[in-house]
mmCIF file of C-alpha atoms in Angstrom:
data_model
loop_
_atom_site.group_PDB
_atom_site.id
_atom_site.type_symbol
_atom_site.label_atom_id
_atom_site.label_comp_id
_atom_site.label_asym_id
_atom_site.label_seq_id
_atom_site.Cartn_x
_atom_site.Cartn_y
_atom_site.Cartn_z
ATOM 1 C CA GLU A 28 9.031 -6.532 16.695
ATOM 2 C CA ALA A 29 10.496 -6.820 13.178
ATOM 3 C CA GLY A 30 8.505 -5.299 10.340
ATOM 4 C CA VAL A 31 8.204 -6.442 6.819
ATOM 5 C CA THR A 32 11.842 -6.728 5.405
ATOM 6 C CA GLN A 33 12.782 -6.531 1.775
ATOM 7 C CA PHE A 34 16.032 -7.470 0.122
ATOM 8 C CA PRO A 35 17.960 -5.899 -1.630
ATOM 9 C CA SER A 36 17.000 -2.276 -1.051
ATOM 10 C CA HIS A 37 18.444 -1.353 -4.449
ATOM 11 C CA SER A 38 19.276 -3.430 -7.553
ATOM 12 C CA VAL A 39 20.674 -2.318 -10.896
ATOM 13 C CA ILE A 40 20.779 -4.953 -13.647
ATOM 14 C CA GLU A 41 21.111 -4.972 -17.362
ATOM 15 C CA LYS A 42 18.260 -5.655 -19.741
ATOM 16 C CA GLY A 43 17.917 -9.402 -20.170
ATOM 17 C CA GLN A 44 19.225 -10.374 -16.868
ATOM 18 C CA THR A 45 17.460 -12.034 -14.015
ATOM 19 C CA VAL A 46 16.679 -10.502 -10.620
ATOM 20 C CA THR A 47 15.083 -11.992 -7.623
ATOM 21 C CA LEU A 48 13.531 -9.855 -4.913
ATOM 22 C CA ARG A 49 12.891 -11.191 -1.417
ATOM 23 C CA CYS A 50 10.245 -10.319 1.139
ATOM 24 C CA ASP A 51 10.120 -11.480 4.744
ATOM 25 C CA PRO A 52 6.727 -10.750 6.154
ATOM 26 C CA ILE A 53 5.783 -10.076 9.820
ATOM 27 C CA SER A 54 5.803 -13.358 11.755
ATOM 28 C CA GLY A 55 2.355 -14.977 11.868
ATOM 29 C CA HIS A 56 1.019 -13.059 8.883
ATOM 30 C CA ASP A 57 -0.591 -15.446 6.508
ATOM 31 C CA ASN A 58 -1.383 -12.777 3.886
ATOM 32 C CA LEU A 59 1.472 -11.494 1.765
ATOM 33 C CA TYR A 60 1.196 -8.942 -1.082
ATOM 34 C CA TRP A 61 3.384 -7.585 -3.790
ATOM 35 C CA TYR A 62 2.944 -4.120 -5.312
ATOM 36 C CA ARG A 63 4.894 -2.024 -7.794
ATOM 37 C CA ARG A 64 5.311 1.595 -8.546
ATOM 38 C CA VAL A 65 6.878 2.612 -11.745
ATOM 39 C CA MET A 66 8.126 6.119 -12.280
ATOM 40 C CA GLY A 67 5.444 8.721 -12.215
ATOM 41 C CA LYS A 68 2.656 6.187 -11.909
ATOM 42 C CA GLU A 69 0.431 4.932 -9.051
ATOM 43 C CA ILE A 70 1.068 2.021 -6.815
ATOM 44 C CA LYS A 71 -0.250 -1.094 -8.474
ATOM 45 C CA PHE A 72 -1.193 -4.432 -6.934
ATOM 46 C CA LEU A 73 0.658 -7.428 -8.385
ATOM 47 C CA LEU A 74 -0.447 -10.462 -6.400
ATOM 48 C CA HIS A 75 -1.582 -11.877 -3.045
ATOM 49 C CA PHE A 76 -0.541 -14.980 -1.228
ATOM 50 C CA VAL A 77 -2.480 -16.699 1.532
ATOM 51 C CA LYS A 78 0.217 -18.825 3.197
ATOM 52 C CA GLU A 79 1.842 -20.599 0.304
ATOM 53 C CA SER A 80 -1.070 -20.365 -2.093
ATOM 54 C CA LYS A 81 -1.695 -17.656 -4.656
ATOM 55 C CA GLN A 82 -4.999 -16.097 -3.866
ATOM 56 C CA ASP A 83 -4.947 -13.518 -6.583
ATOM 57 C CA GLU A 84 -2.274 -12.800 -9.236
ATOM 58 C CA SER A 85 -4.394 -10.683 -11.505
ATOM 59 C CA GLY A 86 -1.942 -7.813 -11.314
ATOM 60 C CA MET A 87 1.058 -9.658 -12.585
ATOM 61 C CA PRO A 88 2.111 -7.855 -15.737
ATOM 62 C CA ASN A 89 3.301 -10.877 -17.803
ATOM 63 C CA ASN A 90 4.913 -14.342 -17.592
ATOM 64 C CA ARG A 91 8.402 -12.848 -17.052
ATOM 65 C CA PHE A 92 7.309 -12.383 -13.426
ATOM 66 C CA LEU A 93 7.224 -15.332 -11.118
ATOM 67 C CA ALA A 94 6.292 -15.131 -7.402
ATOM 68 C CA GLU A 95 6.776 -17.893 -4.847
ATOM 69 C CA ARG A 96 6.167 -18.416 -1.288
ATOM 70 C CA THR A 97 7.424 -21.810 -0.364
ATOM 71 C CA GLY A 98 6.458 -22.934 3.144
ATOM 72 C CA GLY A 99 4.253 -19.920 3.575
ATOM 73 C CA THR A 100 7.039 -17.805 5.079
ATOM 74 C CA TYR A 101 9.170 -15.531 2.935
ATOM 75 C CA SER A 102 8.379 -14.780 -0.649
ATOM 76 C CA THR A 103 10.486 -14.202 -3.762
ATOM 77 C CA LEU A 104 9.610 -12.291 -6.876
ATOM 78 C CA LYS A 105 11.741 -13.190 -9.929
ATOM 79 C CA VAL A 106 11.884 -11.164 -13.022
ATOM 80 C CA GLN A 107 13.360 -13.093 -16.005
ATOM 81 C CA PRO A 108 14.409 -11.579 -18.441
ATOM 82 C CA ALA A 109 14.193 -8.046 -17.110
ATOM 83 C CA GLU A 110 13.094 -5.304 -19.466
ATOM 84 C CA LEU A 111 13.537 -1.540 -19.163
ATOM 85 C CA GLU A 112 9.877 -1.028 -18.309
ATOM 86 C CA ASP A 113 10.282 -3.263 -15.189
ATOM 87 C CA SER A 114 12.192 -0.518 -13.434
ATOM 88 C CA GLY A 115 10.389 0.843 -10.360
ATOM 89 C CA VAL A 116 9.985 0.302 -6.676
ATOM 90 C CA TYR A 117 8.596 -3.055 -5.606
ATOM 91 C CA PHE A 118 6.733 -3.135 -2.326
ATOM 92 C CA CYS A 119 5.788 -6.147 -0.280
ATOM 93 C CA ALA A 120 3.101 -6.036 2.510
ATOM 94 C CA SER A 121 1.763 -8.555 4.994
ATOM 95 C CA SER A 122 -1.308 -8.899 7.203
ATOM 96 C CA PHE A 123 -3.239 -11.220 9.413
ATOM 97 C CA GLN A 124 -6.292 -12.915 8.013
ATOM 98 C CA GLY A 125 -9.657 -11.072 8.365
ATOM 99 C CA VAL A 126 -11.373 -8.118 6.826
ATOM 100 C CA ASP A 127 -10.528 -5.846 9.638
ATOM 101 C CA THR A 128 -6.761 -6.034 9.703
ATOM 102 C CA GLU A 129 -4.332 -3.530 8.352
ATOM 103 C CA ALA A 130 -1.408 -4.449 6.018
ATOM 104 C CA PHE A 131 2.139 -3.405 6.853
ATOM 105 C CA PHE A 132 4.514 -2.495 4.139
ATOM 106 C CA GLY A 133 8.173 -2.957 3.677
ATOM 107 C CA GLN A 134 10.502 -0.242 2.531
ATOM 108 C CA GLY A 135 10.591 -1.540 -1.022
ATOM 109 C CA THR A 136 13.289 -2.659 -3.450
ATOM 110 C CA ARG A 137 14.253 -0.066 -6.093
ATOM 111 C CA LEU A 138 14.884 -1.929 -9.297
ATOM 112 C CA THR A 139 16.694 -0.174 -12.173
ATOM 113 C CA VAL A 140 17.038 -2.018 -15.513
ATOM 114 C CA VAL A 141 19.558 -0.391 -17.849
ATOM 115 C CA ASP B 161 -13.531 -2.230 -6.478
ATOM 116 C CA ALA B 162 -14.873 1.025 -5.095
ATOM 117 C CA LYS B 163 -13.078 4.085 -6.478
ATOM 118 C CA THR B 164 -11.948 6.960 -4.324
ATOM 119 C CA THR B 165 -11.552 10.639 -5.137
ATOM 120 C CA GLN B 166 -9.152 12.883 -3.386
ATOM 121 C CA PRO B 167 -7.885 16.427 -4.033
ATOM 122 C CA PRO B 168 -4.429 16.383 -5.551
ATOM 123 C CA SER B 169 -2.777 18.595 -2.996
ATOM 124 C CA MET B 170 -3.370 20.550 0.178
ATOM 125 C CA ASP B 171 -1.440 22.871 2.410
ATOM 126 C CA CYS B 172 -1.553 23.067 6.165
ATOM 127 C CA ALA B 173 0.230 25.314 8.705
ATOM 128 C CA GLU B 174 2.366 23.521 11.287
ATOM 129 C CA GLY B 175 0.498 23.004 14.525
ATOM 130 C CA ARG B 176 -2.916 23.235 12.825
ATOM 131 C CA ALA B 177 -5.334 20.498 12.117
ATOM 132 C CA ALA B 178 -5.044 18.923 8.674
ATOM 133 C CA ASN B 179 -8.440 17.704 7.227
ATOM 134 C CA LEU B 180 -8.061 15.531 4.233
ATOM 135 C CA PRO B 181 -11.312 14.626 2.411
ATOM 136 C CA CYS B 182 -12.138 11.549 0.425
ATOM 137 C CA ASN B 183 -15.113 10.581 -1.662
ATOM 138 C CA HIS B 184 -16.062 6.939 -2.123
ATOM 139 C CA SER B 185 -19.645 7.053 -3.306
ATOM 140 C CA THR B 186 -19.658 3.529 -4.723
ATOM 141 C CA ILE B 187 -18.517 1.881 -1.467
ATOM 142 C CA SER B 188 -20.394 -1.392 -0.559
ATOM 143 C CA GLY B 189 -21.825 -2.061 2.801
ATOM 144 C CA ASN B 190 -19.036 -4.328 4.094
ATOM 145 C CA GLU B 191 -16.102 -2.447 2.665
ATOM 146 C CA TYR B 192 -13.709 -0.693 5.028
ATOM 147 C CA VAL B 193 -12.140 2.708 4.533
ATOM 148 C CA TYR B 194 -8.332 2.691 5.025
ATOM 149 C CA TRP B 195 -5.855 5.548 5.097
ATOM 150 C CA TYR B 196 -2.230 5.190 4.345
ATOM 151 C CA ARG B 197 0.569 7.712 3.736
ATOM 152 C CA GLN B 198 3.857 7.595 1.869
ATOM 153 C CA ILE B 199 6.771 9.783 2.954
ATOM 154 C CA HIS B 200 9.185 10.338 0.099
ATOM 155 C CA SER B 201 9.828 6.943 -1.448
ATOM 156 C CA GLN B 202 9.404 4.994 1.738
ATOM 157 C CA GLY B 203 6.906 2.049 1.941
ATOM 158 C CA PRO B 204 3.176 3.107 2.595
ATOM 159 C CA GLN B 205 2.449 3.550 6.273
ATOM 160 C CA TYR B 206 -0.805 2.540 7.816
ATOM 161 C CA ILE B 207 -2.708 5.319 9.604
ATOM 162 C CA ILE B 208 -6.167 4.284 10.376
ATOM 163 C CA HIS B 209 -9.295 2.463 9.178
ATOM 164 C CA GLY B 210 -12.956 2.284 9.790
ATOM 165 C CA LEU B 211 -16.317 0.808 8.643
ATOM 166 C CA LYS B 212 -19.101 3.068 9.909
ATOM 167 C CA ASN B 213 -18.172 4.648 13.135
ATOM 168 C CA ASN B 214 -15.639 7.423 13.670
ATOM 169 C CA GLU B 215 -12.272 6.164 14.788
ATOM 170 C CA THR B 216 -9.371 7.725 16.613
ATOM 171 C CA ASN B 217 -5.855 6.527 17.277
ATOM 172 C CA GLU B 218 -2.606 8.048 18.310
ATOM 173 C CA MET B 219 -1.956 9.234 14.796
ATOM 174 C CA ALA B 220 -5.276 10.602 13.541
ATOM 175 C CA SER B 221 -9.060 10.549 13.552
ATOM 176 C CA LEU B 222 -11.318 9.215 10.896
ATOM 177 C CA ILE B 223 -14.761 10.760 10.306
ATOM 178 C CA ILE B 224 -17.094 8.724 8.086
ATOM 179 C CA THR B 225 -20.349 10.203 6.929
ATOM 180 C CA GLU B 226 -23.608 8.449 7.833
ATOM 181 C CA ASP B 227 -24.167 7.382 4.221
ATOM 182 C CA ARG B 228 -20.562 6.244 4.037
ATOM 183 C CA LYS B 229 -20.036 7.985 0.761
ATOM 184 C CA SER B 230 -17.261 10.109 2.002
ATOM 185 C CA SER B 231 -14.752 10.362 4.853
ATOM 186 C CA THR B 232 -12.218 12.832 6.352
ATOM 187 C CA LEU B 233 -8.867 12.067 7.857
ATOM 188 C CA ILE B 234 -7.840 14.552 10.536
ATOM 189 C CA LEU B 235 -4.350 15.035 11.770
ATOM 190 C CA PRO B 236 -5.067 17.187 14.832
ATOM 191 C CA HIS B 237 -1.700 18.910 15.113
ATOM 192 C CA ALA B 238 0.273 18.675 11.888
ATOM 193 C CA THR B 239 4.020 18.761 11.996
ATOM 194 C CA LEU B 240 6.604 19.138 9.208
ATOM 195 C CA ARG B 241 7.113 15.417 9.334
ATOM 196 C CA ASP B 242 3.469 14.809 8.244
ATOM 197 C CA THR B 243 4.264 16.149 4.855
ATOM 198 C CA ALA B 244 3.481 13.106 2.589
ATOM 199 C CA VAL B 245 1.115 11.651 0.055
ATOM 200 C CA TYR B 246 -2.079 10.417 1.823
ATOM 201 C CA TYR B 247 -4.069 7.635 0.205
ATOM 202 C CA CYS B 248 -7.696 6.879 0.905
ATOM 203 C CA ILE B 249 -8.467 3.230 -0.008
ATOM 204 C CA VAL B 250 -11.536 1.127 0.063
ATOM 205 C CA ARG B 251 -10.766 -2.419 0.876
ATOM 206 C CA VAL B 252 -12.418 -5.128 -1.093
ATOM 207 C CA GLU B 253 -14.642 -7.565 0.687
ATOM 208 C CA TYR B 254 -13.036 -10.898 0.131
ATOM 209 C CA GLY B 255 -10.683 -10.512 3.095
ATOM 210 C CA GLY B 256 -7.475 -9.846 1.299
ATOM 211 C CA PHE B 257 -5.867 -6.517 0.736
ATOM 212 C CA LYS B 258 -5.965 -5.958 -3.071
ATOM 213 C CA THR B 259 -5.965 -2.219 -2.343
ATOM 214 C CA ILE B 260 -6.343 0.272 -5.167
ATOM 215 C CA PHE B 261 -4.052 3.064 -4.677
ATOM 216 C CA GLY B 262 -5.099 6.228 -6.471
ATOM 217 C CA ALA B 263 -2.990 9.339 -6.851
ATOM 218 C CA GLY B 264 -3.715 10.373 -3.250
ATOM 219 C CA THR B 265 -3.411 13.900 -1.712
ATOM 220 C CA ARG B 266 -0.009 15.476 -1.393
ATOM 221 C CA LEU B 267 -0.061 17.345 1.939
ATOM 222 C CA PHE B 268 2.429 20.072 2.470
ATOM 223 C CA VAL B 269 2.852 21.202 6.118
ATOM 224 C CA LYS B 270 4.426 24.561 6.223
ATOM 225 C CA ALA B 271 6.271 26.250 9.171
#
């Protein structure tokens, strides 16, 4: 069974450029989450999709970040324009609905903005 | 969201049991306790979760106190590959997974 898959695994871009991260959740998982870990800091929640709807986007840092999940399958997280402080590892996770279900994480995308 | 408190680091000898404590004194009645770990920079890996009763799976055991204010994750026979950062998380009630990752406990398993 395929786990949560994230593309690319690494990305190096220049300040001011645009980058799009992709997450393919486990098949059948309605819940999809994005998290971020910047250097030396804790893992922080960014947002939560239930199918194609944004359930909670309280963790999104600013309007340079745009997440979509068209059709309720894979999700993209676009950063435009990227800033130096956006560097970090972006994790995606997915889960079934329900309070008693674990979330499974992808291996992350390491974003470096230079 | 309920806050958790964990020791920053612990050591354990290979083959011995590793007992990782967690305090969550503000936990609400319907909030679950979840444990995850992160090995190097990999994605967090699910270990176990529970509500009130003690739980056991192939990876670990979870002991939750009767008042639910604290819990202990037990790795019965730690190996070198169990060296990782372990996160104790209280899951919010609304059914999503807006987990609050703290600093976790860095477990060092030594030969």
